Amino acid sequence: MEKFTVLTGLVVPLDRANVDTDAIIPKQFLKSIKRSGFGPNLFDAWRYHDVGQPGTDHAKRPVNRDFVLNHPQYKGAEILLARANFGCGSSREHAPWALLDHGFRVVIAPSFGEIFQSNSLKNGLLPVVLTEREVDALFYDVASFPGFRLVIDLERQTVATTDGAKVMSFEIDPFRKYCLLNGLDDIGLTLRHADKIREFEEKRRAQHPWLFG
Amino acid sequence: MTPKTLYDKLWDSHVVHVEDDGTALLYIDRHLVHEVTSPQAYEGLRLAGRKVWRTDSIVATADHNTPTTDWHRGVEGIEDATSRLQVTTLDDNIRAHGAKAYFPFLHERQGIVHVIGPESGATLPGMTVVCGDSHTSTHGAFACMAFGIGTSEVEHVLATQCLLARKSRNMLVQVDGKLRRGVTAKDVALALIGKIGTAGGTGYAIEYAGSTIRALSMEGRMTICNMTIEAGARCGMVAVDDVTINYLKGRPFAPQGESWDRAVAHWRTLVSDPQAKFDRVVTLDAQEITPQVTWGTSPEMVVSVDGRVPDPDREKDAIRREGIARALHYMGLEPNAAITGIHLDKVFIGSCTNSRIEDLRAAAAIVKGRHVARTLKVAMVVPGSGLVKRQAEREGLDRIFTDAGFEWREPGCSMCLAMNADRLEPGERCAATSNRNFEGRQGAGGRTHLVSPEMAAAAAIAGHFVDVREWR
C-alpha cells in the first residue's frame, strides 16, 4: 500500500447523496481477476452515454460532457467531494481500486458506507468524514473558486484551504492512521500475533469441536 | 456481571487480541468464498508466499457469473470469456489451496453462497461468518456475527483466520404483532429501511427481536438479516430458539450425536440477556406493515403498494428533493403516480434475499392456475441452489411456474446483479425479489422495483403491481 502523509490536491464536487458502489464501478467490470485497470470505468454509467463493456476502447466512446468528472477544469483532481452515505451497497473492493486507479487519494463526505470505508483504508484511499455543514461549505467553495484545492494532512488530521484560512479536523482510528502513514500491510502486522491466534484456535477447538474439521 | 446483548457475546467470544486503540483481532470460524471477490486475494497470497491458515473453514461456490440456462453446455456455456475465467480461476484456487467443501459451477449442490451455507449446515450458531459479499449479513439469522468484507480482508482471513475490526454499537429492532395476510419478512425489511433510511444502521450491529421475528421461519429471518446491509449495518442477527435448532438438525455439516447435544446446550445461551442495554431501539408494529414496493433508486425509496410515488416539490430538504427528482427521472415515473398503475416488462423471482423453498412456495401459491400477463417480456424464477431447485421440483412447483408462463432456471445470483446473461435492457421495468434497486443494478438503464415473492408473482400475472392482500 502506498503511504499517505500530506496531499495538496484539486477538488472535484460530486453533488449527490447515497452514491453506491454499483455506480462507482458497474458490475460488468468486476470480472477482472486483477486489482488494476478499473480507472477508465469509474462511474462508467455517468461518464459515458453508451453502455460500457470490458475491453472497449474508451477513446471512441461518447463522453457525457455534463458529468462533473468530465469537466476539463477538474482534470487531475485527487480529492473527491461527495454527499452522505458515499460508497453504500456492495462490498466490492473494486470501488476504491477504481477511484485510486483514476487518481483519487481522498474522498470527503459527511458519512460513508462502512464496508467501502474499510476497503478504502486498506488501499491507501483516505475517506475523510466532515460535518454536513463543513461539506456544504466546501461545495460552495468549489463552485466559487475555480481551481479550488485543499491540503489534507493525515498526521495532523486536518483538511485546510491552501491559504490556511480555513482548517477543519477529522477523526480516524489510530491504528488505521498508523498503517496509512507507514504504508503497512495488515497481514504482516496480524501475523506478529500468530502464536496468540493458534492458542485461541486450540482453546476454541476444545470447547466447540463441531466448528472444526 | 454486566448483562450482554447477543452481539456483545458473539464479539467477546471471538476476540484474539486488542490493540491499544481498541482495534480487535477477531477469529473467523467460517469463510465463504465465491468467484468475484476472491481471485485477487488468492493472487496476493501467492505473491507473498503465504498459505491458507485453515482450509476447513472455507466453503466455496461459483454463483455471481454462472449462467442459469443451458447447463448441458458445461463451462463453455459461459459465453463471456472474462466471466468464464473467473469461474475457472476459482476452480484452480480451490484445487491449489483446499476447502472444507466446494460446490463448483454445474455441481448438484451449487447455488448462491448465502443459500448453500445455511442449507448445508455450514452456518452454525455462535460462528463468525465472513464472505466477500455484503449480503453475508444473511447468516445472522442463525445468531452468527456475519458480515461482508472486501477482497483485502478476504486475503487477510485466508492468511490469518482473523480480521481487524472495531466493535459496532448495538441496535435493537423490535417487531411485535401478527403480520397481516400477504405481508412477509421482505415487507418488514423494506418497511424498516423506509423508516430508518439506508444509512440508519451505519455503525450498528442490529438484533431483530419481538413476537413477529419469533414467528418467522428461518427462511423469513434470513430475508430480514439479508437486507440489514441495505439499512447501512454490516451485520444483523436473531437469537437462537427452537426454530433455529429444528432447522439445523440433520443438516450435512451440523454436529451429530453427543456433539449435537453439546452444541445445542451452547447455542441456547446465544440470546441477549434480559437487562442488556442497546444504544438504539427501533420498534415496528407488524399490524401496520403493508406490502412494500420501492419506487426509486435506493431501497429507502419505498412506499406501500396502496400508496403513490412521491412529489419532489413537496420535499423541503434540497438534497432529498434533488434525489427524488433524479430517481423519478431515472425510473421514468411521474410524481404522485399510483403504485398499482406501474406496468412491468420483466419479473425476477430469485436472489439471496428471496430464492429459498418457502419463497418459491409462496410465489407458486399466487400463480397456480393462472398465466403471466401477455404484456410481460419475461418472468423468471431462479432457485437459490440446486437443492432448492430439486425440492421445488419434487413438490411440483416448477410445473406451476412453467404452466403459468414463467421460465424455470438453474440456480445462481442471476438478475439480482446481472453479471451473467440475465439482465434488463435500458428502460425495462422489473419487479424483483432481490435487494438493490440502484441505477443500473439489473442492467444499464434498467428500472428495478423491489418487492416480496408474493407481490412479484401477483405482478407477473397482472402485468402491473397489485395489492396481494386482495389476491383471491
Coordinates of C-alpha atoms in Angstrom, one line a residue, chain A residues 20-90:
Chain A
D20 CA -23.5 3.4 -4.3
T21 CA -20.7 1.0 -5.3
D22 CA -22.7 -0.1 -8.3
A23 CA -22.5 3.5 -9.6
I24 CA -18.8 3.8 -8.7
I25 CA -17.9 0.7 -10.7
P26 CA -20.6 -1.2 -12.5
K27 CA -20.8 -5.0 -12.3
Q28 CA -19.6 -5.8 -15.8
F29 CA -16.1 -4.6 -14.8
L30 CA -15.9 -6.8 -11.8
K31 CA -14.9 -9.8 -13.9
S32 CA -11.3 -8.9 -14.0
I33 CA -9.0 -11.1 -11.8
K34 CA -6.6 -8.2 -11.4
R35 CA -6.5 -5.2 -9.0
S36 CA -5.7 -2.6 -11.5
G37 CA -7.1 -1.1 -14.7
F38 CA -10.5 0.0 -13.2
G39 CA -10.0 3.7 -13.6
P40 CA -11.4 4.2 -17.1
N41 CA -14.6 2.7 -15.9
L42 CA -15.0 4.7 -12.7
F43 CA -18.6 6.0 -12.6
D44 CA -19.0 4.4 -16.1
A45 CA -22.7 4.8 -16.5
W46 CA -22.5 8.5 -15.6
R47 CA -19.3 9.3 -17.5
Y48 CA -20.3 7.9 -20.9
H49 CA -23.5 8.0 -22.9
D50 CA -23.1 4.4 -24.1
V51 CA -23.1 1.2 -22.1
G52 CA -19.5 0.3 -21.3
Q53 CA -18.1 -3.2 -21.7
P54 CA -14.8 -4.6 -20.6
G55 CA -12.2 -4.1 -23.3
T56 CA -14.0 -1.3 -25.1
D57 CA -11.7 1.5 -26.4
H58 CA -12.6 4.4 -24.2
A59 CA -11.2 7.0 -26.6
K60 CA -14.0 6.1 -29.0
R61 CA -16.9 6.2 -26.5
P62 CA -19.4 9.1 -26.4
V63 CA -18.5 11.1 -23.3
N64 CA -21.1 12.7 -21.1
R65 CA -19.9 16.3 -21.0
D66 CA -22.4 17.2 -18.3
F67 CA -20.9 14.8 -15.8
V68 CA -18.6 16.6 -13.4
L69 CA -15.6 14.3 -13.8
N70 CA -15.5 15.2 -17.5
H71 CA -15.4 18.9 -16.9
P72 CA -11.9 20.0 -18.1
Q73 CA -11.3 22.2 -15.0
Y74 CA -11.3 19.1 -12.8
K75 CA -8.8 17.1 -14.8
G76 CA -6.2 15.6 -12.5
A77 CA -8.3 16.1 -9.3
E78 CA -7.1 13.9 -6.4
I79 CA -9.9 14.8 -3.9
L80 CA -13.5 13.8 -4.4
L81 CA -16.1 15.8 -2.5
A82 CA -19.3 13.9 -2.0
R83 CA -22.5 13.8 0.0
A84 CA -23.8 11.5 2.7
N85 CA -23.5 7.7 2.7
F86 CA -20.9 7.6 -0.1
G87 CA -20.0 4.0 -1.1
C88 CA -23.1 2.3 0.3
G89 CA -24.1 -1.1 -1.1
S90 CA -21.9 -4.0 -2.2

